[in-house]
Amino acid sequence: MDFTSTLLLWYGAHARQLPWRGTGNPYHVWLSEVILQQTRVAQGTAYYFRFLEHFPSIRTLAEAPLDEVMKCWQGLGYYTRARNLHKAAQKVVAEYGGELPNRFEELKKLPGLGSYAAGAVASFAFNEAVPALDGNGYRVLARVFGIFEIPTTTKGAHLFRQHCFALMDKERPADFNQALIDFGALQCVPGTPDCTVCPLTSSCYASKHHKQLELPLKATPIALRVRYFHYLILLDGDYTYIELRRAKDIWHSLYQFPLVESTKPLTGQELAAKSDFKELVAEGAKILTEVPETVQKLTHQELHLRFFILEGRPADMSLSRFERIPLASLPSYQVPICIAKFLTSEWAARFFLTTTTQQ
Ligand code: SF4
């Protein structure tokens, strides 16, 4: 039996039951694909339902304020996905009457839809015969056919797409693409797969040549950037100060406390002696407590986070950057997940958010 028939037969017996499969609703398919781009299915499913509850149609998503969309996305990370989702929904309403276009080439013009997501929506929702290759698909094809190209390069991506298209059952593009994804997720897993129970083992290049760990080829990893964030929670009576992150960096469009970033961890004393601190905080501020460091890992960054709770106000020169807000309103702002977690911690409860002020 050839590759395609074997794969589809396997899929018939092992397909994952996912809530957005078989709905035929292009919006649902699109939403699930955006959420799952860098998120595990188990975590993504809860967000999928939460989004549908808040924004049941493309039009409601397009008409919602960005703040609301970001709030709904909070905790999922990679916030550019949420901004693009919102922008794309507005474009769909403005240019396509609120209906997603049904062709791959048109879908690719929407913000945030690359080849994979556009292919997934085109094939899953509209049955167009186009590849939808994610990491799972690349892994399966590279191993079975011995493809020694890096899938993330332009040349590699083109080659894998050509290969995928040639193999595709053009009558069943949705099943074929989903089968490839599920096969990679369940059978031909990263690391060492169990080739003894695989229906493709007799024809698989990697299995024959023991190349499972080598394929697919990977791009040279980007060096990890280690950063030290010192957040200053300025208590000014019942008020505090926050700012919107605007720089082209992580957490764009989310709120944060005044921040001092450095190349090494700082104690309260070291922090208070720094010029950055003096530019941010008015003289006479008193550090009430230093919260022990926590570490957050992102794909290419490692963040060492320290929160300092102070009595004080921003220095005059930095005042315009900050919004003075009631402490009790803090939980209603869209903040990075590390700050959201901190706001529900014992430290916050003890120093400035009483149980009655928390959401
Ligand atoms: S034989 Fe092994 S490496 Fe080849 S497709 Fe099956 S699980 Fe993957």
Short mmCIF file of C-alpha atoms in Angstrom, two decimals, residues 17-329:
data_model
loop_
_atom_site.label_atom_id
_atom_site.label_comp_id
_atom_site.label_asym_id
_atom_site.label_seq_id
_atom_site.Cartn_x
_atom_site.Cartn_y
_atom_site.Cartn_z
CA GLN A 17 -11.50 14.16 18.23
CA LEU A 18 -11.01 17.91 18.41
CA PRO A 19 -13.89 20.34 18.98
CA TRP A 20 -13.22 22.42 15.85
CA ARG A 21 -12.96 19.45 13.51
CA GLY A 22 -15.91 18.71 11.33
CA THR A 23 -17.67 21.96 12.26
CA GLY A 24 -17.25 23.21 8.69
CA ASN A 25 -17.29 26.71 10.17
CA PRO A 26 -14.34 28.64 8.67
CA TYR A 27 -14.21 31.07 11.62
CA HIS A 28 -13.94 28.21 14.11
CA VAL A 29 -11.22 26.54 12.05
CA TRP A 30 -9.29 29.79 11.70
CA LEU A 31 -9.56 30.60 15.40
CA SER A 32 -8.38 27.14 16.43
CA GLU A 33 -5.41 27.29 14.07
CA VAL A 34 -4.28 30.69 15.35
CA ILE A 35 -4.61 29.59 18.98
CA LEU A 36 -2.77 26.31 18.35
CA GLN A 37 0.17 27.86 16.50
CA GLN A 38 2.36 27.94 19.61
CA THR A 39 0.08 26.31 22.15
CA ARG A 40 -0.63 22.73 23.17
CA VAL A 41 -4.09 21.35 22.34
CA ALA A 42 -5.02 20.85 26.01
CA GLN A 43 -4.36 24.50 26.90
CA GLY A 44 -5.62 25.89 23.58
CA THR A 45 -9.02 24.19 23.80
CA ALA A 46 -10.08 26.22 26.84
CA TYR A 47 -9.11 29.45 25.08
CA TYR A 48 -10.93 28.37 21.92
CA PHE A 49 -14.22 28.06 23.82
CA ARG A 50 -13.56 31.24 25.77
CA PHE A 51 -13.01 33.18 22.53
CA LEU A 52 -16.14 31.78 20.92
CA GLU A 53 -18.14 32.71 23.97
CA HIS A 54 -16.85 36.32 23.91
CA PHE A 55 -16.71 36.70 20.14
CA PRO A 56 -19.17 34.27 18.54
CA SER A 57 -18.61 35.62 15.01
CA ILE A 58 -15.95 37.37 12.96
CA ARG A 59 -18.03 40.52 13.12
CA THR A 60 -18.21 40.55 16.94
CA LEU A 61 -14.45 40.01 17.05
CA ALA A 62 -13.84 42.84 14.58
CA GLU A 63 -16.08 45.24 16.48
CA ALA A 64 -14.63 44.47 19.92
CA PRO A 65 -12.01 46.86 21.32
CA LEU A 66 -8.47 45.47 21.08
CA ASP A 67 -8.21 45.67 24.88
CA GLU A 68 -11.02 43.15 25.23
CA VAL A 69 -9.41 40.76 22.75
CA MET A 70 -6.06 41.02 24.55
CA LYS A 71 -7.73 40.39 27.89
CA CYS A 72 -9.36 37.24 26.53
CA TRP A 73 -5.97 36.10 25.18
CA GLN A 74 -4.15 36.78 28.46
CA GLY A 75 -2.03 33.82 29.52
CA LEU A 76 -1.61 32.32 26.05
CA GLY A 77 1.59 34.25 25.24
CA TYR A 78 2.76 35.34 21.78
CA TYR A 79 0.40 38.30 21.89
CA THR A 80 1.08 39.26 18.27
CA ARG A 81 -1.30 36.43 17.38
CA ALA A 82 -4.16 38.18 19.19
CA ARG A 83 -3.42 41.54 17.57
CA ASN A 84 -3.26 39.94 14.13
CA LEU A 85 -6.45 38.01 14.74
CA HIS A 86 -8.24 41.24 15.56
CA LYS A 87 -6.74 43.09 12.59
CA ALA A 88 -7.60 40.22 10.26
CA ALA A 89 -11.21 40.13 11.50
CA GLN A 90 -11.52 43.87 10.75
CA LYS A 91 -10.12 43.29 7.27
CA VAL A 92 -12.54 40.42 6.65
CA VAL A 93 -15.46 42.66 7.64
CA ALA A 94 -14.21 45.65 5.62
CA GLU A 95 -13.18 43.79 2.48
CA TYR A 96 -15.07 40.49 2.41
CA GLY A 97 -18.41 41.35 3.99
CA GLY A 98 -17.61 39.43 7.18
CA GLU A 99 -17.03 36.07 5.44
CA LEU A 100 -13.56 34.55 5.30
CA PRO A 101 -12.33 34.23 1.72
CA ASN A 102 -12.37 30.61 0.56
CA ARG A 103 -9.10 30.45 -1.38
CA PHE A 104 -5.60 29.86 -0.04
CA GLU A 105 -4.07 32.81 -1.92
CA GLU A 106 -6.66 35.26 -0.53
CA LEU A 107 -6.43 33.87 3.00
CA LYS A 108 -2.67 34.37 2.96
CA LYS A 109 -3.21 38.12 2.56
CA LEU A 110 -4.81 38.35 6.01
CA PRO A 111 -2.61 39.47 8.91
CA GLY A 112 -1.11 36.54 10.81
CA LEU A 113 -2.03 33.83 8.30
CA GLY A 114 1.11 32.19 6.97
CA SER A 115 1.24 29.22 4.62
CA TYR A 116 0.31 26.73 7.31
CA ALA A 117 -2.73 28.53 8.75
CA ALA A 118 -4.00 29.64 5.33
CA GLY A 119 -3.59 26.06 4.05
CA ALA A 120 -5.37 24.68 7.10
CA VAL A 121 -8.38 27.00 6.71
CA ALA A 122 -8.51 26.52 2.92
CA SER A 123 -8.36 22.74 3.14
CA PHE A 124 -10.26 22.04 6.40
CA ALA A 125 -13.08 24.53 5.85
CA PHE A 126 -13.26 24.83 2.04
CA ASN A 127 -11.73 21.52 0.89
CA GLU A 128 -9.17 23.23 -1.32
CA ALA A 129 -6.31 20.89 -2.28
CA VAL A 130 -3.41 22.79 -0.71
CA PRO A 131 -0.82 21.63 1.84
CA ALA A 132 -1.10 22.59 5.51
CA LEU A 133 2.30 21.63 6.83
CA ASP A 134 3.13 22.23 10.48
CA GLY A 135 6.02 20.82 12.51
CA ASN A 136 4.28 17.43 12.65
CA GLY A 137 3.89 17.23 8.88
CA TYR A 138 7.49 18.26 8.26
CA ARG A 139 8.73 15.61 10.65
CA VAL A 140 6.74 12.81 9.03
CA LEU A 141 7.73 13.71 5.47
CA ALA A 142 11.39 14.30 6.33
CA ARG A 143 11.67 10.93 8.05
CA VAL A 144 9.63 8.80 5.68
CA PHE A 145 11.19 10.21 2.49
CA GLY A 146 14.64 11.11 3.82
CA ILE A 147 14.37 14.82 3.03
CA PHE A 148 17.58 16.54 4.15
CA GLU A 149 16.43 20.16 3.91
CA ILE A 150 15.61 22.56 6.74
CA PRO A 151 11.82 23.10 6.51
CA THR A 152 12.01 26.66 7.84
CA THR A 153 14.18 27.96 4.98
CA THR A 154 12.50 29.27 1.81
CA LYS A 155 14.05 26.49 -0.26
CA GLY A 156 13.14 23.82 2.29
CA ALA A 157 9.56 25.01 2.73
CA HIS A 158 9.05 25.02 -1.04
CA LEU A 159 10.42 21.50 -1.40
CA PHE A 160 8.28 20.11 1.44
CA ARG A 161 5.15 21.77 0.01
CA GLN A 162 5.81 20.29 -3.42
CA HIS A 163 6.30 16.87 -1.91
CA CYS A 164 3.17 17.18 0.19
CA PHE A 165 1.06 18.31 -2.74
CA ALA A 166 2.28 15.41 -4.90
CA LEU A 167 1.28 12.92 -2.19
CA MET A 168 -2.07 14.52 -1.33
CA ASP A 169 -5.36 12.75 -2.04
CA LYS A 170 -6.94 15.63 -4.01
CA GLU A 171 -10.42 14.31 -3.24
CA ARG A 172 -9.74 14.44 0.50
CA PRO A 173 -7.34 17.33 1.17
CA ALA A 174 -8.74 18.04 4.65
CA ASP A 175 -8.39 14.42 5.75
CA PHE A 176 -4.94 14.13 4.21
CA ASN A 177 -3.61 17.26 5.94
CA GLN A 178 -5.20 16.38 9.26
CA ALA A 179 -3.90 12.81 8.97
CA LEU A 180 -0.35 14.10 8.51
CA ILE A 181 -0.68 16.36 11.55
CA ASP A 182 -2.17 13.64 13.75
CA PHE A 183 0.33 11.04 12.59
CA GLY A 184 3.16 13.37 13.61
CA ALA A 185 1.48 14.23 16.91
CA LEU A 186 0.63 10.65 17.92
CA GLN A 187 2.86 8.19 16.08
CA CYS A 188 5.91 9.81 14.49
CA VAL A 189 6.62 11.92 17.56
CA PRO A 190 9.72 14.09 18.18
CA GLY A 191 12.65 12.30 19.80
CA THR A 192 12.53 8.53 19.43
CA PRO A 193 9.22 7.27 17.99
CA ASP A 194 8.17 3.66 18.39
CA CYS A 195 8.81 2.49 14.81
CA THR A 196 7.96 -1.12 15.66
CA VAL A 197 4.26 -0.27 15.78
CA CYS A 198 4.26 2.08 12.77
CA PRO A 199 2.42 1.09 9.58
CA LEU A 200 5.05 2.94 7.50
CA THR A 201 8.11 1.29 8.99
CA SER A 202 8.92 -0.97 6.02
CA SER A 203 9.15 1.98 3.62
CA CYS A 204 10.43 4.65 6.00
CA TYR A 205 13.87 6.09 5.27
CA ALA A 206 14.60 7.17 8.86
CA SER A 207 13.59 3.80 10.28
CA LYS A 208 15.78 1.89 7.82
CA HIS A 209 18.80 4.17 8.32
CA HIS A 210 18.31 5.00 12.03
CA LYS A 211 17.96 8.71 11.29
CA GLN A 212 14.90 9.43 13.46
CA LEU A 213 16.86 11.79 15.70
CA GLU A 214 18.50 13.61 12.79
CA LEU A 215 15.35 14.31 10.79
CA PRO A 216 13.91 16.79 10.18
CA LEU A 217 17.01 18.97 9.96
CA LYS A 218 16.89 21.93 12.31
CA ALA A 219 18.03 25.49 11.80
CA THR A 220 20.89 26.69 14.02
CA PRO A 221 19.24 27.67 17.29
CA ILE A 222 19.03 31.37 18.12
CA ALA A 223 21.09 32.24 21.21
CA LEU A 224 19.06 32.57 24.39
CA ARG A 225 18.76 36.15 25.64
CA VAL A 226 18.82 36.44 29.43
CA ARG A 227 17.13 39.59 30.80
CA TYR A 228 16.65 40.93 34.32
CA PHE A 229 13.41 42.82 34.94
CA HIS A 230 12.91 44.80 38.15
CA TYR A 231 9.32 45.92 38.49
CA LEU A 232 8.55 48.83 40.81
CA ILE A 233 5.12 48.87 42.41
CA LEU A 234 4.78 52.41 43.65
CA LEU A 235 2.18 52.77 46.38
CA ASP A 236 0.84 56.30 46.48
CA GLY A 237 -2.07 56.13 48.92
CA ASP A 238 -4.75 54.08 47.17
CA TYR A 239 -3.09 54.63 43.80
CA THR A 240 -0.25 53.17 41.76
CA TYR A 241 1.38 53.77 38.37
CA ILE A 242 1.43 51.70 35.21
CA GLU A 243 2.50 52.23 31.61
CA LEU A 244 1.68 50.68 28.25
CA ARG A 245 4.52 48.77 26.60
CA ARG A 246 4.93 50.38 23.19
CA ALA A 247 8.44 49.40 22.12
CA LYS A 248 8.97 46.70 19.50
CA ASP A 249 9.60 44.00 22.06
CA ILE A 250 7.79 41.26 23.94
CA TRP A 251 4.39 42.13 25.48
CA HIS A 252 3.63 44.99 23.11
CA SER A 253 0.32 46.75 24.04
CA LEU A 254 0.22 45.21 27.52
CA TYR A 255 0.48 47.22 30.72
CA GLN A 256 3.30 46.96 33.21
CA PHE A 257 4.65 48.62 36.34
CA PRO A 258 7.63 50.99 36.02
CA LEU A 259 10.52 48.81 34.95
CA VAL A 260 14.26 48.87 35.41
CA GLU A 261 16.00 46.35 33.17
CA SER A 262 19.59 45.40 33.77
CA THR A 263 22.20 42.87 32.71
CA LYS A 264 22.35 41.26 36.15
CA PRO A 265 20.03 40.79 39.15
CA LEU A 266 19.92 43.76 41.54
CA THR A 267 19.14 43.95 45.24
CA GLY A 268 16.96 46.81 46.48
CA GLN A 269 20.05 48.74 47.53
CA GLU A 270 21.77 48.28 44.15
CA LEU A 271 18.57 49.18 42.39
CA ALA A 272 18.09 52.40 44.35
CA ALA A 273 21.62 53.49 43.44
CA LYS A 274 21.05 53.12 39.70
CA SER A 275 20.49 56.19 37.51
CA ASP A 276 17.54 54.45 35.76
CA PHE A 277 15.83 54.11 39.11
CA LYS A 278 16.48 57.75 40.02
CA GLU A 279 15.04 58.88 36.70
CA LEU A 280 11.89 56.84 37.35
CA VAL A 281 11.24 57.33 41.05
CA ALA A 282 10.97 60.58 43.00
CA GLU A 283 13.44 61.08 45.82
CA GLY A 284 12.38 59.81 49.23
CA ALA A 285 10.75 56.58 48.03
CA LYS A 286 10.94 53.76 50.54
CA ILE A 287 11.30 50.10 49.53
CA LEU A 288 8.86 48.13 51.66
CA THR A 289 9.78 44.71 50.36
CA GLU A 290 11.67 42.79 47.68
CA VAL A 291 9.83 39.76 46.36
CA PRO A 292 12.02 36.71 45.59
CA GLU A 293 12.93 36.26 41.94
CA THR A 294 10.88 34.16 39.55
CA VAL A 295 12.00 33.02 36.11
CA GLN A 296 9.88 32.95 32.99
CA LYS A 297 11.11 31.19 29.86
CA LEU A 298 10.03 32.32 26.41
CA THR A 299 11.15 30.74 23.15
CA HIS A 300 14.36 32.73 22.84
CA GLN A 301 14.46 34.62 26.10
CA GLU A 302 14.84 33.87 29.77
CA LEU A 303 13.34 36.52 32.03
CA HIS A 304 14.41 36.93 35.64
CA LEU A 305 11.64 38.87 37.34
CA ARG A 306 11.81 40.76 40.60
CA PHE A 307 9.03 42.83 42.08
CA PHE A 308 9.80 45.65 44.52
CA ILE A 309 6.98 47.20 46.52
CA LEU A 310 7.67 50.84 47.40
CA GLU A 311 5.98 53.82 48.95
CA GLY A 312 6.57 56.66 46.57
CA ARG A 313 5.75 58.42 43.30
CA PRO A 314 7.35 58.61 39.87
CA ALA A 315 9.97 61.32 39.33
CA ASP A 316 8.55 64.37 37.57
CA MET A 317 10.44 63.74 34.36
CA SER A 318 8.91 60.27 34.01
CA LEU A 319 5.36 61.20 35.06
CA SER A 320 3.99 61.54 31.53
CA ARG A 321 4.82 57.92 30.74
CA PHE A 322 2.65 56.58 33.52
CA GLU A 323 -1.03 56.38 34.26
CA ARG A 324 -2.01 56.93 37.87
CA ILE A 325 -4.70 54.36 38.63
CA PRO A 326 -6.54 53.15 41.73
CA LEU A 327 -4.89 50.03 43.13
CA ALA A 328 -8.25 48.29 43.16
CA SER A 329 -8.54 48.62 39.39
#
